[in-house]
Tab-separated table of C-alpha atoms in Angstrom:
chain	number	residue	atom	x	y	z
A	15	MET	CA	-99.692	-26.455	-52.578
A	16	ALA	CA	-96.259	-27.680	-53.166
A	17	SER	CA	-93.773	-26.685	-50.432
A	18	ARG	CA	-90.597	-24.677	-51.329
A	19	MET	CA	-87.227	-25.371	-49.771
A	20	PRO	CA	-85.267	-22.161	-48.895
A	21	SER	CA	-82.097	-21.790	-50.929
A	22	ARG	CA	-78.827	-22.367	-48.975
A	23	PRO	CA	-76.598	-19.247	-48.926
A	24	ARG	CA	-73.239	-19.581	-50.697
A	25	ALA	CA	-69.940	-19.218	-48.826
A	26	SER	CA	-68.894	-16.141	-50.794
A	27	ASP	CA	-72.142	-14.432	-49.835
A	28	THR	CA	-71.501	-15.230	-46.158
A	29	PHE	CA	-67.968	-13.763	-46.304
A	30	ARG	CA	-69.225	-10.582	-47.957
A	31	SER	CA	-71.892	-10.267	-45.280
A	32	LEU	CA	-69.238	-10.557	-42.542
A	33	LEU	CA	-67.095	-7.934	-44.228
A	34	ARG	CA	-70.072	-5.563	-44.280
A	35	LEU	CA	-70.533	-6.090	-40.530
A	36	ILE	CA	-66.841	-5.217	-39.730
A	37	PRO	CA	-66.039	-1.508	-40.088
A	38	TRP	CA	-63.289	-0.869	-42.588
A	39	LYS	CA	-61.249	1.119	-40.041
A	40	LEU	CA	-61.159	-1.828	-37.650
A	41	LEU	CA	-60.177	-4.093	-40.507
A	42	LEU	CA	-57.282	-1.807	-41.396
A	43	LEU	CA	-56.207	-1.668	-37.738
A	44	LEU	CA	-56.158	-5.463	-37.523
A	45	ILE	CA	-53.980	-5.680	-40.630
A	46	LEU	CA	-51.492	-3.094	-39.264
A	47	PHE	CA	-51.481	-4.786	-35.862
A	48	GLY	CA	-50.615	-8.118	-37.436
A	49	ALA	CA	-47.877	-6.560	-39.565
A	50	ILE	CA	-46.206	-4.965	-36.507
A	51	VAL	CA	-46.824	-7.468	-33.714
A	52	THR	CA	-45.627	-10.562	-35.546
A	53	PRO	CA	-42.031	-9.307	-36.191
A	54	VAL	CA	-41.815	-7.796	-32.702
A	55	PHE	CA	-42.957	-11.074	-31.153
A	56	ASN	CA	-40.391	-13.067	-33.119
A	57	TYR	CA	-37.596	-10.616	-32.198
A	58	SER	CA	-38.587	-10.665	-28.523
A	59	LEU	CA	-38.611	-14.431	-28.537
A	60	HIS	CA	-35.043	-14.608	-29.851
A	61	LEU	CA	-33.929	-11.814	-27.501
A	62	GLY	CA	-35.409	-13.661	-24.532
A	63	ASP	CA	-33.416	-16.737	-25.480
A	64	ARG	CA	-30.256	-14.692	-24.983
A	65	ILE	CA	-31.283	-12.588	-21.974
A	66	MET	CA	-32.711	-15.309	-19.748
A	67	PRO	CA	-29.511	-17.396	-19.564
A	68	ALA	CA	-27.531	-14.212	-18.873
A	69	LEU	CA	-29.909	-13.194	-16.070
A	70	SER	CA	-29.784	-16.690	-14.638
A	71	SER	CA	-25.978	-16.608	-14.611
A	72	PHE	CA	-26.000	-13.144	-13.006
A	73	PHE	CA	-28.256	-14.130	-10.116
A	74	TYR	CA	-26.399	-17.417	-9.691
A	75	ALA	CA	-23.115	-15.537	-9.421
A	76	LEU	CA	-24.596	-13.289	-6.726
A	77	GLY	CA	-25.250	-16.335	-4.578
A	78	VAL	CA	-21.742	-17.782	-4.964
A	79	PRO	CA	-18.995	-16.439	-2.628
A	80	THR	CA	-16.442	-14.464	-4.604
A	81	THR	CA	-12.779	-15.393	-4.479
A	82	PRO	CA	-10.578	-12.313	-3.996
A	83	VAL	CA	-8.179	-11.667	-6.842
A	84	PRO	CA	-4.636	-11.394	-5.460
A	85	THR	CA	-2.833	-8.108	-5.965
A	86	PRO	CA	-0.097	-8.476	-8.581
A	87	TYR	CA	3.344	-8.266	-7.026
A	88	PRO	CA	5.472	-5.306	-8.097
A	89	ALA	CA	8.969	-5.973	-9.373
A	90	PHE	CA	11.659	-5.928	-6.721
A	91	ALA	CA	13.988	-2.938	-6.790
A	92	ARG	CA	17.452	-3.463	-8.264
A	93	ALA	CA	19.066	-2.354	-4.985
A	94	LEU	CA	18.363	-2.300	-1.259
A	95	PRO	CA	18.158	0.780	0.993
A	96	GLN	CA	21.653	1.910	1.896
A	97	PRO	CA	22.614	3.658	5.153
A	98	GLY	CA	25.386	6.186	4.744
A	99	SER	CA	26.649	9.668	5.447
A	100	LEU	CA	26.705	13.085	3.825
A	101	LEU	CA	29.508	15.636	4.012
A	102	TYR	CA	29.393	18.974	5.820
A	103	THR	CA	32.004	21.718	5.978
A	104	VAL	CA	32.408	23.197	9.457
A	105	GLN	CA	31.596	26.917	9.672
A	106	GLU	CA	32.891	29.570	12.073
A	107	GLY	CA	31.419	29.063	15.553
A	108	ASP	CA	30.042	25.566	14.830
A	109	ASN	CA	30.007	22.822	17.421
A	110	CYS	CA	28.861	19.226	17.149
A	111	ASP	CA	25.528	19.724	18.925
A	112	GLU	CA	24.609	22.745	16.799
A	113	ILE	CA	25.596	21.018	13.557
A	114	LEU	CA	23.466	17.965	14.326
A	115	THR	CA	20.521	20.112	15.404
A	116	VAL	CA	20.519	22.363	12.330
A	117	GLN	CA	21.750	20.031	9.597
A	118	MET	CA	20.169	16.747	10.728
A	119	HIS	CA	17.072	17.927	12.686
A	120	MET	CA	18.513	16.170	15.754
A	121	MET	CA	17.011	18.164	18.608
A	122	ASP	CA	18.224	15.748	21.303
A	123	ALA	CA	21.859	15.741	20.146
A	124	SER	CA	23.160	17.328	23.371
A	125	GLN	CA	21.357	14.703	25.469
A	126	ILE	CA	22.415	11.677	23.424
A	127	PHE	CA	26.017	12.853	23.069
A	128	SER	CA	26.809	14.435	26.416
A	129	ASP	CA	30.091	15.457	28.047
A	130	ALA	CA	28.690	13.928	31.213
A	131	LYS	CA	29.194	10.583	29.456
A	132	PRO	CA	32.532	10.895	27.651
A	133	GLU	CA	32.033	7.550	25.897
A	134	THR	CA	29.089	9.038	23.989
A	135	VAL	CA	31.174	11.975	22.725
A	136	ARG	CA	33.924	9.588	21.684
A	137	ALA	CA	31.336	7.581	19.741
A	138	LEU	CA	30.149	10.743	17.966
A	139	SER	CA	33.697	11.814	17.153
A	140	SER	CA	34.320	8.408	15.608
A	141	ALA	CA	31.085	8.679	13.565
A	142	ILE	CA	31.835	12.136	12.120
A	143	GLY	CA	35.552	11.484	11.624
A	144	LYS	CA	36.763	14.448	13.736
A	145	ASP	CA	37.185	15.197	17.432
A	146	CYS	CA	34.123	17.180	18.492
A	147	HIS	CA	36.228	19.222	20.956
A	148	ARG	CA	38.661	20.326	18.248
A	149	LEU	CA	36.500	21.395	15.341
A	150	GLN	CA	37.939	24.105	13.094
A	151	PRO	CA	36.292	26.061	10.277
A	152	GLY	CA	36.861	24.351	6.932
A	153	MET	CA	36.987	20.849	8.346
A	154	VAL	CA	34.856	18.341	6.464
A	155	ILE	CA	32.881	15.923	8.639
A	156	ARG	CA	30.454	13.062	7.961
A	157	LEU	CA	26.852	13.366	9.118
A	158	SER	CA	24.568	10.320	9.347
A	159	PRO	CA	20.769	10.105	9.733
A	160	GLN	CA	19.719	9.375	13.322
A	161	TYR	CA	17.415	6.394	13.920
A	162	PRO	CA	16.716	5.952	10.189
A	163	LEU	CA	13.641	4.191	8.839
A	164	MET	CA	13.474	2.282	5.579
A	165	ALA	CA	10.709	1.975	2.984
A	166	LEU	CA	9.705	-1.675	3.183
A	167	GLY	CA	7.980	-3.646	0.450
A	168	GLY	CA	7.901	-7.405	0.121
A	169	ILE	CA	6.077	-10.734	0.049
A	170	ILE	CA	4.909	-12.189	3.364
A	171	LEU	CA	6.176	-15.756	3.252
A	172	LYS	CA	4.927	-16.668	6.706
A	173	ALA	CA	3.181	-14.807	9.532
A	174	ARG	CA	3.161	-16.105	13.094
A	175	PRO	CA	1.000	-14.421	15.762
A	176	ALA	CA	3.016	-13.201	18.719
A	177	THR	CA	0.321	-14.530	21.087
A	178	PRO	CA	-0.869	-18.082	20.360
A	179	PRO	CA	-4.663	-18.382	20.019
A	180	GLN	CA	-6.398	-19.490	23.206
A	181	ALA	CA	-8.176	-22.861	23.132
A	182	LEU	CA	-11.944	-22.449	23.400
A	183	PRO	CA	-14.229	-25.036	25.089
A	184	THR	CA	-16.093	-27.330	22.715
A	185	PRO	CA	-19.600	-25.901	22.198
A	186	LEU	CA	-22.613	-28.069	22.934
A	187	ILE	CA	-24.197	-27.023	19.646
A	188	PRO	CA	-22.045	-27.572	16.546
A	189	VAL	CA	-21.046	-24.232	15.030
A	190	PRO	CA	-19.958	-24.119	11.380
A	191	THR	CA	-16.321	-23.125	10.979
A	192	PRO	CA	-16.045	-19.791	9.136
A	193	PRO	CA	-13.876	-19.668	6.028
A	194	ASN	CA	-10.250	-18.651	6.486
A	195	GLN	CA	-10.213	-14.889	6.878
A	196	GLY	CA	-6.461	-14.624	7.337
A	197	ILE	CA	-4.077	-14.518	10.265
A	198	ASP	CA	-5.029	-12.254	13.163
A	199	CYS	CA	-2.106	-9.883	13.790
A	200	SER	CA	-4.045	-7.405	15.932
A	201	GLN	CA	-1.893	-8.433	18.919
A	202	GLY	CA	1.276	-8.543	16.841
A	203	CYS	CA	2.875	-10.953	14.389
A	204	THR	CA	6.373	-11.866	13.335
A	205	MET	CA	6.447	-11.996	9.550
A	206	GLN	CA	9.046	-13.556	7.343
A	207	VAL	CA	9.198	-11.141	4.397
A	208	ARG	CA	11.155	-11.393	1.157
A	209	ILE	CA	12.228	-7.882	0.122
A	210	ALA	CA	14.502	-8.920	-2.750
A	211	PRO	CA	15.602	-12.183	-4.400
A	212	GLY	CA	17.623	-14.003	-1.754
A	213	VAL	CA	16.984	-11.351	0.935
A	214	GLU	CA	14.503	-12.055	3.730
A	215	VAL	CA	13.881	-10.101	6.917
A	216	ASN	CA	11.842	-10.708	10.048
A	217	VAL	CA	9.227	-7.995	10.504
A	218	ASP	CA	7.436	-7.391	13.789
A	219	ALA	CA	4.079	-5.870	12.818
A	220	THR	CA	0.783	-5.118	14.517
A	221	THR	CA	-2.191	-4.608	12.222
A	222	ASN	CA	-5.956	-5.028	12.240
A	223	VAL	CA	-5.897	-6.083	8.589
A	224	PRO	CA	-6.149	-9.895	8.234
A	225	VAL	CA	-2.864	-11.248	6.879
A	226	GLN	CA	-2.520	-14.034	4.340
A	227	ASN	CA	0.705	-15.854	3.656
A	228	GLY	CA	1.618	-14.631	0.195
A	229	SER	CA	0.250	-11.100	0.734
A	230	TRP	CA	2.363	-8.045	-0.049
A	231	ILE	CA	3.247	-5.678	2.795
A	232	TRP	CA	4.041	-1.984	2.450
A	233	ALA	CA	5.409	-0.204	5.514
A	234	PHE	CA	8.059	1.972	7.042
A	235	ALA	CA	10.393	-0.041	9.231
A	236	THR	CA	13.193	0.598	11.697
A	237	TYR	CA	16.618	0.096	10.170
A	238	PRO	CA	19.023	-1.992	12.308
A	239	LEU	CA	21.302	0.214	14.415
A	240	ALA	CA	24.945	-0.338	15.196
A	241	HIS	CA	25.816	-1.554	18.705
A	242	VAL	CA	28.223	0.659	20.627
A	243	ALA	CA	29.474	-0.229	24.101
A	244	GLY	CA	28.045	2.041	26.794
A	245	MET	CA	25.307	3.476	24.542
A	246	SER	CA	21.907	1.765	24.481
A	247	ASN	CA	20.516	4.648	22.416
A	248	TYR	CA	23.247	4.899	19.766
A	249	PRO	CA	21.413	6.520	16.823
A	250	TYR	CA	23.340	5.451	13.717
A	251	ALA	CA	23.190	2.407	11.447
A	252	ASN	CA	26.231	0.444	10.415
A	253	PRO	CA	26.585	0.818	6.621
A	254	GLN	CA	28.259	-2.580	6.458
A	255	THR	CA	25.406	-4.473	8.160
A	256	ALA	CA	23.521	-6.834	5.822
A	257	LEU	CA	19.723	-6.718	5.876
A	258	ASN	CA	19.296	-10.428	5.201
A	259	GLY	CA	18.038	-12.025	8.429
A	260	ALA	CA	17.643	-8.701	10.280
A	261	THR	CA	14.660	-7.997	12.546
A	262	LEU	CA	12.700	-4.819	11.811
A	263	HIS	CA	9.702	-3.118	13.430
A	264	ALA	CA	7.002	-1.967	10.996
A	265	CYS	CA	4.771	1.112	11.167
A	266	GLN	CA	2.311	2.813	8.778
A	267	ILE	CA	1.345	-0.612	7.449
A	268	GLN	CA	-0.556	-1.544	4.299
A	269	ILE	CA	-1.410	-5.156	3.423
A	270	ASP	CA	-2.081	-5.612	-0.295
A	271	ASP	CA	-4.624	-2.860	-1.115
A	272	THR	CA	-5.736	-2.130	2.467
A	273	TYR	CA	-4.024	0.594	4.491
A	274	ASP	CA	-4.352	0.215	8.261
A	275	ASP	CA	-5.210	3.598	9.772
A	276	HIS	CA	-4.776	2.086	13.240
A	277	SER	CA	-1.357	0.486	12.783
A	278	PRO	CA	1.393	1.666	15.168
A	279	SER	CA	2.934	5.043	14.468
A	280	CYS	CA	6.675	5.077	13.921
A	281	ASP	CA	7.362	7.159	17.032
A	282	GLU	CA	6.173	4.297	19.249
A	283	PHE	CA	9.388	2.325	18.726
A	284	GLN	CA	12.364	3.036	20.938
A	285	PRO	CA	14.957	4.357	20.727
A	286	ASN	CA	14.041	7.244	18.429
A	287	THR	CA	13.666	11.022	18.539
A	288	ILE	CA	10.818	11.382	16.038
A	289	ASP	CA	8.506	13.402	18.300
A	290	ASP	CA	11.240	15.790	19.411
A	291	ASP	CA	12.717	16.113	15.917
A	292	GLY	CA	9.339	16.579	14.239
A	293	GLY	CA	10.076	13.861	11.704
A	294	ALA	CA	12.413	11.064	10.660
A	295	TRP	CA	14.971	10.146	8.027
A	296	LEU	CA	13.863	7.518	5.496
A	297	LEU	CA	16.081	5.235	3.414
A	298	GLY	CA	14.604	3.838	0.239
A	299	VAL	CA	15.045	2.959	-3.410
A	300	VAL	CA	13.227	4.523	-6.350
A	301	GLY	CA	11.061	1.733	-7.757
A	302	SER	CA	7.632	0.138	-7.689
A	303	SER	CA	8.437	-2.070	-4.682
A	304	SER	CA	9.751	0.807	-2.561
A	305	LEU	CA	9.418	4.579	-2.781
A	306	ASP	CA	7.155	4.720	-5.858
A	307	HIS	CA	4.333	3.233	-3.779
A	308	TRP	CA	4.304	6.334	-1.541
A	309	LYS	CA	3.993	8.644	-4.581
A	310	LEU	CA	6.899	10.859	-3.592
A	311	PRO	CA	7.794	13.554	-6.171
A	312	LEU	CA	11.418	12.450	-6.567
A	313	HIS	CA	11.836	12.279	-10.392
A	314	LEU	CA	14.967	10.126	-10.125
A	315	PRO	CA	16.040	7.076	-12.160
A	316	GLN	CA	14.731	3.671	-11.142
A	317	GLY	CA	17.045	1.927	-8.675
A	318	THR	CA	18.419	5.158	-7.192
A	319	ARG	CA	19.109	4.867	-3.471
A	320	VAL	CA	17.638	7.803	-1.604
A	321	LEU	CA	17.769	9.425	1.835
A	322	LEU	CA	15.006	11.917	2.567
A	323	TRP	CA	13.434	13.759	5.468
A	324	LEU	CA	9.805	13.046	6.400
A	325	SER	CA	7.786	15.462	8.535
A	326	LEU	CA	5.540	14.323	11.386
A	327	ASP	CA	1.929	15.496	10.984
A	328	ALA	CA	-0.693	16.107	13.672
A	329	HIS	CA	-1.975	12.510	13.372
A	330	GLY	CA	1.409	10.910	13.980
A	331	ASN	CA	1.994	10.014	10.311
A	332	LEU	CA	5.228	10.694	8.476
A	333	THR	CA	4.732	12.616	5.234
A	334	PHE	CA	6.939	14.242	2.629
A	335	HIS	CA	6.550	17.993	2.118
A	336	LYS	CA	7.875	20.143	-0.680
A	337	GLY	CA	11.233	21.546	0.405
A	338	ASN	CA	12.176	18.550	2.593
A	339	GLU	CA	15.759	17.424	2.097
A	340	VAL	CA	16.396	14.719	-0.499
A	341	TYR	CA	19.769	13.042	-1.049
A	342	ARG	CA	20.804	10.360	-3.537
A	343	TYR	CA	23.512	7.820	-2.893
A	344	ASP	CA	26.630	8.280	-5.016
A	345	GLU	CA	28.055	4.821	-5.606
A	346	GLN	CA	31.534	6.094	-6.497
A	347	GLN	CA	31.938	8.349	-3.458
A	348	GLN	CA	29.856	6.020	-1.251
A	349	LEU	CA	28.217	9.157	0.156
A	350	TYR	CA	24.840	10.869	-0.035
A	351	VAL	CA	24.746	14.054	-2.135
A	352	ARG	CA	21.977	16.659	-2.242
A	353	VAL	CA	19.482	16.381	-5.078
């Protein structure tokens, strides 16, 4: 019997057989999956091309030491703090000690200007413009702020530690030198500070904040006092004394953006009567490099020279309270007048 060869199935029949084996729901799911996944994959691929370099840069930046951005310098004020006097009309029953105590918060007036030391009373009479032993109602006298401070703001040109660093023995094991963290002024520094174009002062400051040459210092500082023979504690400044080249002592110090809570309080400098008086007089100028930094509610034109009373708080800091006396300097009269 002749043998029969089985017929070879056609390709179309094979494809139809496969389609019958695959459920139509699964086939539909595969089509939808392909329609959704392909665009998402392409989008993710392009997104990854942008994200990965950004992530790489981010983590690289974390491992690189950051360079501090210097604080922009404020503009210097158009004027410098000005010592001066204000006028007072003598009332019935007034005497010099009482006037200074009530009008100027000078609680130690009778000790500083004492009849036991006639030269001190003569110095006071010269300062107020009248003989203290012959005051009469209606007389007009000049009153000056005792041991005034000034609002200091300026560029530190150079800082020199008061105590030179001690030489350390060479270690047996090499130790890497740390990066420059600034000048250590925790034991005191003398700073050359520019407070206005062409005006530089020497500032004695003690601060735990590292100091960089070129930093900006904010502080209150002692204003230079006049020298009077026979009085080591003469309390008044000489209005004619130039600040350029003067030596000041700083307190309540801030270096750039860092305020030093442990810097010396202003009542540590002698002579002064801050503790007994419960505060101090402050000379300053309205402007970004002076009084504006302390956010005092003065509302006066820029460049106005000001004398104001600061109160001593329980922590030894000098602060301005509502109702404290504020005077502005009148250039024509060359006197301070009440605001």
